Coordinates of C-alpha atoms in Angstrom, one line a residue:
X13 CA -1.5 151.3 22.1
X14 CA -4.5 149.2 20.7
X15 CA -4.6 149.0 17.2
X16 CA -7.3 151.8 15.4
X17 CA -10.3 150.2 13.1
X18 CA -12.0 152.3 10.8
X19 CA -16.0 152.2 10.1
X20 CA -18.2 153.8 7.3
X21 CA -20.6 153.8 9.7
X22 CA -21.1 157.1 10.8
X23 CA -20.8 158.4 7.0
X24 CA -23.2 156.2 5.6
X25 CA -25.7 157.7 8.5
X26 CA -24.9 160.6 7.3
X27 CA -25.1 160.2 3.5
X28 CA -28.4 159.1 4.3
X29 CA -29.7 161.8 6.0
X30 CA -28.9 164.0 3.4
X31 CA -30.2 162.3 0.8
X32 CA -33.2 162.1 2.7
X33 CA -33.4 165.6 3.6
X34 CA -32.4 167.1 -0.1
X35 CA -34.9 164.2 -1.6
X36 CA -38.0 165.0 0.9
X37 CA -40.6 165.6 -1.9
X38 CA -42.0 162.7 -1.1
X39 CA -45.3 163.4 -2.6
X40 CA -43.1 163.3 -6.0
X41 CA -42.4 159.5 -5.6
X42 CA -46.8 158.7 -4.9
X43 CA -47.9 161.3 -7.9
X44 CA -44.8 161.0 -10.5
X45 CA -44.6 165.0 -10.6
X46 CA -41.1 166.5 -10.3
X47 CA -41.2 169.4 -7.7
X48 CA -41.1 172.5 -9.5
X49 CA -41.0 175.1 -6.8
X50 CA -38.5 178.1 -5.3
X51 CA -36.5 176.1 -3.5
X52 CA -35.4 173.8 -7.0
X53 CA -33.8 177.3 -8.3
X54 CA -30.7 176.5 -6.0
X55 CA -27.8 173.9 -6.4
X56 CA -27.2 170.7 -3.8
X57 CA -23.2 169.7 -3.5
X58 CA -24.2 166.8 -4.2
X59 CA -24.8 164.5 -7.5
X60 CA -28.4 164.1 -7.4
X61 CA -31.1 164.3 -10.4
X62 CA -33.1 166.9 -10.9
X63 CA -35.6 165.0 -12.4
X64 CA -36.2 162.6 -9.2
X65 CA -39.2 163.1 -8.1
X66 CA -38.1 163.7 -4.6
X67 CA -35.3 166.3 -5.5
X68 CA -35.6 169.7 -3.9
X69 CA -32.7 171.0 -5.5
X70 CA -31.2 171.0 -8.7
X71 CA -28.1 168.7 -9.7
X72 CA -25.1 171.3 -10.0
X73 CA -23.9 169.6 -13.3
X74 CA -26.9 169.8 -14.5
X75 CA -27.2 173.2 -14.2
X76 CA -24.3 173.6 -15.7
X77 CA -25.4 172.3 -18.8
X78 CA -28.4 174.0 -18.7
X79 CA -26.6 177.7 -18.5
X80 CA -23.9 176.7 -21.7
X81 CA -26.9 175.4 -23.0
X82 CA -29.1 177.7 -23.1
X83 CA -29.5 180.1 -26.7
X84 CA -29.3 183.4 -23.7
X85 CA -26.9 182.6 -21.6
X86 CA -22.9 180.7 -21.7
X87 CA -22.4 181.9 -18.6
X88 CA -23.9 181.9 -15.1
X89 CA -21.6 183.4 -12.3
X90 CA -24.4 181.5 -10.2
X91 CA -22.9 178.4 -11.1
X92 CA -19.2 179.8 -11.6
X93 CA -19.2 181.1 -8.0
X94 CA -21.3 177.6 -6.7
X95 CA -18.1 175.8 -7.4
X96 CA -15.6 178.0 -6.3
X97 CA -17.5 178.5 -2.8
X98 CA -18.7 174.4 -2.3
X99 CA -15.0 174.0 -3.6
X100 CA -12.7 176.3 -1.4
X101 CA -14.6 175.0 1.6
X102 CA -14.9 171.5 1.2
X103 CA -13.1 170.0 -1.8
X104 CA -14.3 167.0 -2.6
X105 CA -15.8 166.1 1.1
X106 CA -18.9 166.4 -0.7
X107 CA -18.3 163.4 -2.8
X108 CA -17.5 161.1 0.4
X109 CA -20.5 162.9 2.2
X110 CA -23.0 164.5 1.1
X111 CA -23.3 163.0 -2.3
X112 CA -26.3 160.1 -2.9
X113 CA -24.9 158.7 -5.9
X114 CA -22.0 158.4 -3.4
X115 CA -23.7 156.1 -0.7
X116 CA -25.2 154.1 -3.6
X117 CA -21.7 153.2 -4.8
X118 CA -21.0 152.8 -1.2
X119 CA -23.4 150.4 0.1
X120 CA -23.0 148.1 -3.3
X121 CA -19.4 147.9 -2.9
X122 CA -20.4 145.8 0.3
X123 CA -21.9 143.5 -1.7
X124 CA -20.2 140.4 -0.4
X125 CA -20.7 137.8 -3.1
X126 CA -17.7 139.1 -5.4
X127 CA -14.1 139.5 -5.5
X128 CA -13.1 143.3 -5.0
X129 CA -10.3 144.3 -6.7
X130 CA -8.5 147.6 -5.2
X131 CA -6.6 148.3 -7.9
X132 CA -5.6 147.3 -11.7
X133 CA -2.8 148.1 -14.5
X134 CA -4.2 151.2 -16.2
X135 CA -6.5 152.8 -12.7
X136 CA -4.0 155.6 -12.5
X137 CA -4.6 156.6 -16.0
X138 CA -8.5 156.2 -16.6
X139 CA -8.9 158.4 -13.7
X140 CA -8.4 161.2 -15.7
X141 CA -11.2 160.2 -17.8
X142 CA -13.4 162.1 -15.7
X143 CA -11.7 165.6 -16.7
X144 CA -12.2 164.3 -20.3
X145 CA -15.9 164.0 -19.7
X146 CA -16.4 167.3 -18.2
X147 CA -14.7 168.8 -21.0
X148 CA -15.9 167.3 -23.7
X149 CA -20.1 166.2 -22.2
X150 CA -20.6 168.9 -20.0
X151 CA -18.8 171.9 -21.3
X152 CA -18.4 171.4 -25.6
X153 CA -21.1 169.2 -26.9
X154 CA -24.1 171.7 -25.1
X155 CA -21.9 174.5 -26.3
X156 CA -21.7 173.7 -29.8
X157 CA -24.2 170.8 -31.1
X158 CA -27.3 173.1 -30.8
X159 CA -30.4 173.4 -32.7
X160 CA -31.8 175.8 -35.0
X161 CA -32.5 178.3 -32.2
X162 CA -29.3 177.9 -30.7
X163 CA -29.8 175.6 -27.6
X164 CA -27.4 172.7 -26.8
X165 CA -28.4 169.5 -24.9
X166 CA -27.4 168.4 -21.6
X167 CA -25.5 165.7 -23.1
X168 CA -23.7 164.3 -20.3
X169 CA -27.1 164.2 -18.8
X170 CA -28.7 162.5 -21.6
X171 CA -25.6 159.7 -22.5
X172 CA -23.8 159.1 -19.4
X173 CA -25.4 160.1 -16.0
X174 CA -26.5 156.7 -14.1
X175 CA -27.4 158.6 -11.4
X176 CA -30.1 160.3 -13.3
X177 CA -31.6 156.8 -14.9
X178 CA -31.6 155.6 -11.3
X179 CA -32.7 158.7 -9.5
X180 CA -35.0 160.1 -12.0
X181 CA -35.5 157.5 -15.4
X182 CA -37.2 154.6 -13.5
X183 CA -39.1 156.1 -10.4
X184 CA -40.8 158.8 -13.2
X185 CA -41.2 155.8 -15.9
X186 CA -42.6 153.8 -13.5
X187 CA -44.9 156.1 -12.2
X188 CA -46.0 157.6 -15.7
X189 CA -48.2 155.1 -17.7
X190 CA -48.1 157.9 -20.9
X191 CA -44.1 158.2 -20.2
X192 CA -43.5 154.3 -20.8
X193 CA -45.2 154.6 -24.6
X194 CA -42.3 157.1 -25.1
X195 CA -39.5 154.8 -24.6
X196 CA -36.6 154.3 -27.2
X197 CA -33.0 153.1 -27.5
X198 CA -31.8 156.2 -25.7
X199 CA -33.3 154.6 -22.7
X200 CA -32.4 151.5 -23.2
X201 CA -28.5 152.8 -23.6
X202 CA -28.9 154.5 -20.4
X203 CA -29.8 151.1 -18.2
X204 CA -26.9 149.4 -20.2
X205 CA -24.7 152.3 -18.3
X206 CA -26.5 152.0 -15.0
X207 CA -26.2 148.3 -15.3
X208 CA -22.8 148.8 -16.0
X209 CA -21.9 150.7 -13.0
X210 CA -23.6 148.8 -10.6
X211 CA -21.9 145.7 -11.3
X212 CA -18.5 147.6 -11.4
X213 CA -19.6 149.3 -8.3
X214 CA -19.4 146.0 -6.6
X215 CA -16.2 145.1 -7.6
X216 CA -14.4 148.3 -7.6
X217 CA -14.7 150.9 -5.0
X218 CA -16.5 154.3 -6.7
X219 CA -15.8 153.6 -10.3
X220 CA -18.4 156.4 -11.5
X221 CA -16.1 158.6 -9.1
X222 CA -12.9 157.3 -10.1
X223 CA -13.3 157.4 -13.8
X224 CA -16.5 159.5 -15.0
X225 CA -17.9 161.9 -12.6
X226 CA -17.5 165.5 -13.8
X227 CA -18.6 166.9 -10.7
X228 CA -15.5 165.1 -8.7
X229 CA -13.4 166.2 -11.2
X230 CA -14.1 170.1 -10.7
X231 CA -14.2 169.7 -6.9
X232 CA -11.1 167.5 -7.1
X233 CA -9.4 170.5 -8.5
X234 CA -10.0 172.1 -4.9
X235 CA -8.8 169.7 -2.9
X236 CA -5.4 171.0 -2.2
X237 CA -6.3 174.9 -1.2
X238 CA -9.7 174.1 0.2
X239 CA -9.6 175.3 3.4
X240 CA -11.0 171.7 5.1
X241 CA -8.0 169.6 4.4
X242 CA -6.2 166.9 5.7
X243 CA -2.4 167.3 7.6
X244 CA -0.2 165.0 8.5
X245 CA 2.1 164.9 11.6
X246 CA 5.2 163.6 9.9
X247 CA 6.7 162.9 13.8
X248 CA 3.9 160.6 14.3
X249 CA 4.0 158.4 11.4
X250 CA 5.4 155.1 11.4
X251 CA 5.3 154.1 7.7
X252 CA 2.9 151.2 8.5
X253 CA 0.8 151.2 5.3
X254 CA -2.3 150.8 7.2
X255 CA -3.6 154.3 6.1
X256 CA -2.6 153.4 2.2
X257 CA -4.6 149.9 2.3
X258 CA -7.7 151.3 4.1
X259 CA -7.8 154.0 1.2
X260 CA -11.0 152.8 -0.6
X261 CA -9.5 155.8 -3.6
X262 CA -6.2 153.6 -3.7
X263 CA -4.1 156.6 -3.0
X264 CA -1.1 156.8 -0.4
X265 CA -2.6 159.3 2.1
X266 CA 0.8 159.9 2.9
X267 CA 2.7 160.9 -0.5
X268 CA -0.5 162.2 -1.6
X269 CA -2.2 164.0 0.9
X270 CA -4.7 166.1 -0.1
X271 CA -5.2 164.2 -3.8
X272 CA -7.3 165.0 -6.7
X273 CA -8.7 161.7 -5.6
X274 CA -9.4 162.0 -1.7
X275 CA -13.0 162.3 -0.8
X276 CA -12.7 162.7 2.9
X277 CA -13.9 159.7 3.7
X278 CA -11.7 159.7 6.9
X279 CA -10.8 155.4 6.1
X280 CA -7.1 156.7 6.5
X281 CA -7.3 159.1 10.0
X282 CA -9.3 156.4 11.6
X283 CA -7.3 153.8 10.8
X284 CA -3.6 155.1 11.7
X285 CA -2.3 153.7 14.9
X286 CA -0.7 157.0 16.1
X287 CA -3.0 159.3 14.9
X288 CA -0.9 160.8 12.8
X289 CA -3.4 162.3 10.0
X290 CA -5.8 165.2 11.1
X291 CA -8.8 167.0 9.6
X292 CA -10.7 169.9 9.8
X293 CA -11.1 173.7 8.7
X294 CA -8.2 174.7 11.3
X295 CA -4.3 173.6 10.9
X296 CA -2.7 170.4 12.0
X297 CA -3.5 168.7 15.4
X298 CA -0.3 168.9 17.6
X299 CA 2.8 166.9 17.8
X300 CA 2.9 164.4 20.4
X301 CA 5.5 163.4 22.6
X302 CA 8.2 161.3 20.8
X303 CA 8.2 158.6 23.6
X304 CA 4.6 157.6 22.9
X305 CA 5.4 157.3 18.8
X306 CA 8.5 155.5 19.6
X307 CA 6.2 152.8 21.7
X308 CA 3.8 152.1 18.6
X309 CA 7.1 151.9 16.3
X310 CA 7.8 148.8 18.7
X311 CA 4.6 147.0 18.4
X312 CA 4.4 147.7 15.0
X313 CA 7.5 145.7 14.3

C-alpha cells in the first residue's frame, strides 16, 4: 500500500473562505466604521473581533464578557445555549476550521526561516492555562471589578486578545486619524502580546490555542460527547507513530482520541497508512479485512 501524506491544503482554503465570508464588510476596512447592523446581534464559532471593521458577527467571547458585564444582565441563555449547540456538534472543529485567528497561526507556523519546536518540558502543563484565563479574564474580573454603575470590562478583551489588536486595533487605528491621538500604554501592551504571539506562532504550532485561548478551552470541553468525533479502528492500527508526529497539537491520536486538545485538523486521518482513524457525525468507518492490515504491518517493518 503506498504510504498516506497529509496536506493543510484544503483547510487553509477553507479557513479562508470563512474568514472571508464572516469578514465581508468590506466597506469597513475603506471608511474605518465597524458594521453596526442586524446581522452583528449573532455569534460566529469562530475567534474573530468584533471590532474589525469587516466583522459581520460578533466574537462569541466577546459577548460573553459583554453579558457578565453588563450592570442588567449575568446571564444570557443566548450565549449559554451558543456553546452548548456549536459545542455538542462540533467540538473544537471550529478551532481547526472555521476560526481566523486559527489560519493566522497557521500560515506563520510555515514560516520557514526558524527552528519549530513540537514540543517542550512544561507544554503538557501550560495548556491548562487557557482554562485559567477563561476563569479568571473572561468570567471573574468583568463580574466583579465594575464601576460605579455596576458594569465590568471585557478584560480578556482589553489585556490579552491578539486577535482583536490584529483584527480590530490596527486596521481601525490606521484608518482613524482622531483614534491615533488617543493612544496610550494599554495599546502599546497589546502589540507587545501580538508581537509576542506571532513570533511564538512561528516556532510553536498554535501557542494562543495551546496555552491562552478561552474559547478552545470551553469548546475543548466538548470534544469527547460532540457528536462529530473521531474513531479509531483498533484492527487497523499498526502502532506506527505516523499519526502521533503529524499531530501539529502534539497529542497521541491514539491514546487520546478525541482530546481536549484535538482541533480536527484531520493531520492524523490523512496521514495513517491503513486508514485506521475516521471522522464524521456518524460511527466508525468499517473494519477491513485483516489480510490487507497484515500486508502494511509488513512494509512497515
Amino acid at each position: 500500500m503506498a504510504k498516506r501524506t497529509y496536506s493543510d491544503a484544503r483547510r487553509h482554503f477553507g479557513q479562508g473562505a470563512w474568514t472571508l465570508a464572516s469578514n465581508a464588510h468590506l466597506t469597513g476596512f475603506i471608511t474605518g466604521q465597524i458594521y453596526t447592523g442586524p446581522l452583528k446581534t449573532a455569534c460566529v464559532p469562530g475567534l474573530n473581533c468584533y471590532s474589525c471593521p469587516g466583522a459581520l458577527g460578533a466574537c462569541p467571547i466577546g459577548a460573553l464578557q459583554a453579558v457578565i458585564g453588563s450592570a442588567e444582565y449575568k446571564l444570557s441563555l443566548y450565549m449559554m445555549g451558543f456553546f452548548v449547540l456549536i459545542g455538542t456538534l462540533l467540538g473544537r472543529l471550529v478551532c481547526g476550521w472555521l476560526c481566523p485567528f486559527g489560519l493566522v497561526q497557521d500560515l506563520l507556523h510555515k514560516v520557514p526561516f526558524l527552528k519549530k519546536i513540537h514540543t517542550f518540558p512544561g507544554d503538557r502543563v501550560l495548556r491548562y492555562l487557557k482554562y485559567l484565563v477563561l476563569l479568571v479574564f473572561v468570567i471573574i474580573l468583568p463580574l466583579t471589578l465594575v464601576n460605579v454603575i455596576g458594569s465590568g470590562s471585557p478584560y480578556f478583551c482589553k489585556l490579552i486578545c491578539p486577535a482583536g489588536m490584529l483584527e480590530g486595533g490596527w486596521p481601525l487605528v490606521g484608518l482613524n486619524p482622531d483614534l491615533r491621538k488617543t493612544l496610550g500604554n494599554l495599546f502599546i501592551w497589546k502589540n507587545v502580546v501580538l508581537a509576542l504571539t506571532i513570533f511564538s506562532a512561528m516556532v510553536v504550532y498554535r501557542p494562543f490555542c495551546k496555552y491562552l485561548c478561552p474559547l478552545g478551552a470551553i469548546y475543548g470541553l466538548f470534544n469527547r460527547v460532540a457528536f462529530y468525533r473521531y474513531h479509531l479502528d483498533a484492527s487497523r492500527c499498526i502502532s506506527c507513530g505516523k499519526c502521533r508526529k503529524a499531530c501539529g497539537m502534539a497529542i497521541d491520536p491514539v491514546s487520546e482520541i478525541n482530546s481536549p486538545e484535538c482541533i480536527r485538523c484531520g493531520r492524523c486521518r490523512q496521514t495513517c497508512p491503513t486508514a485506521a482513524l475516521s471522522a464524521g457525525f456518524k460511527g466508525p468507518a468499517p473494519t477491513c479485512p485483516q489480510a490487507n492490515v497484515s500486508s502494511v504491518k509488513g512494509e512497515a517493518l
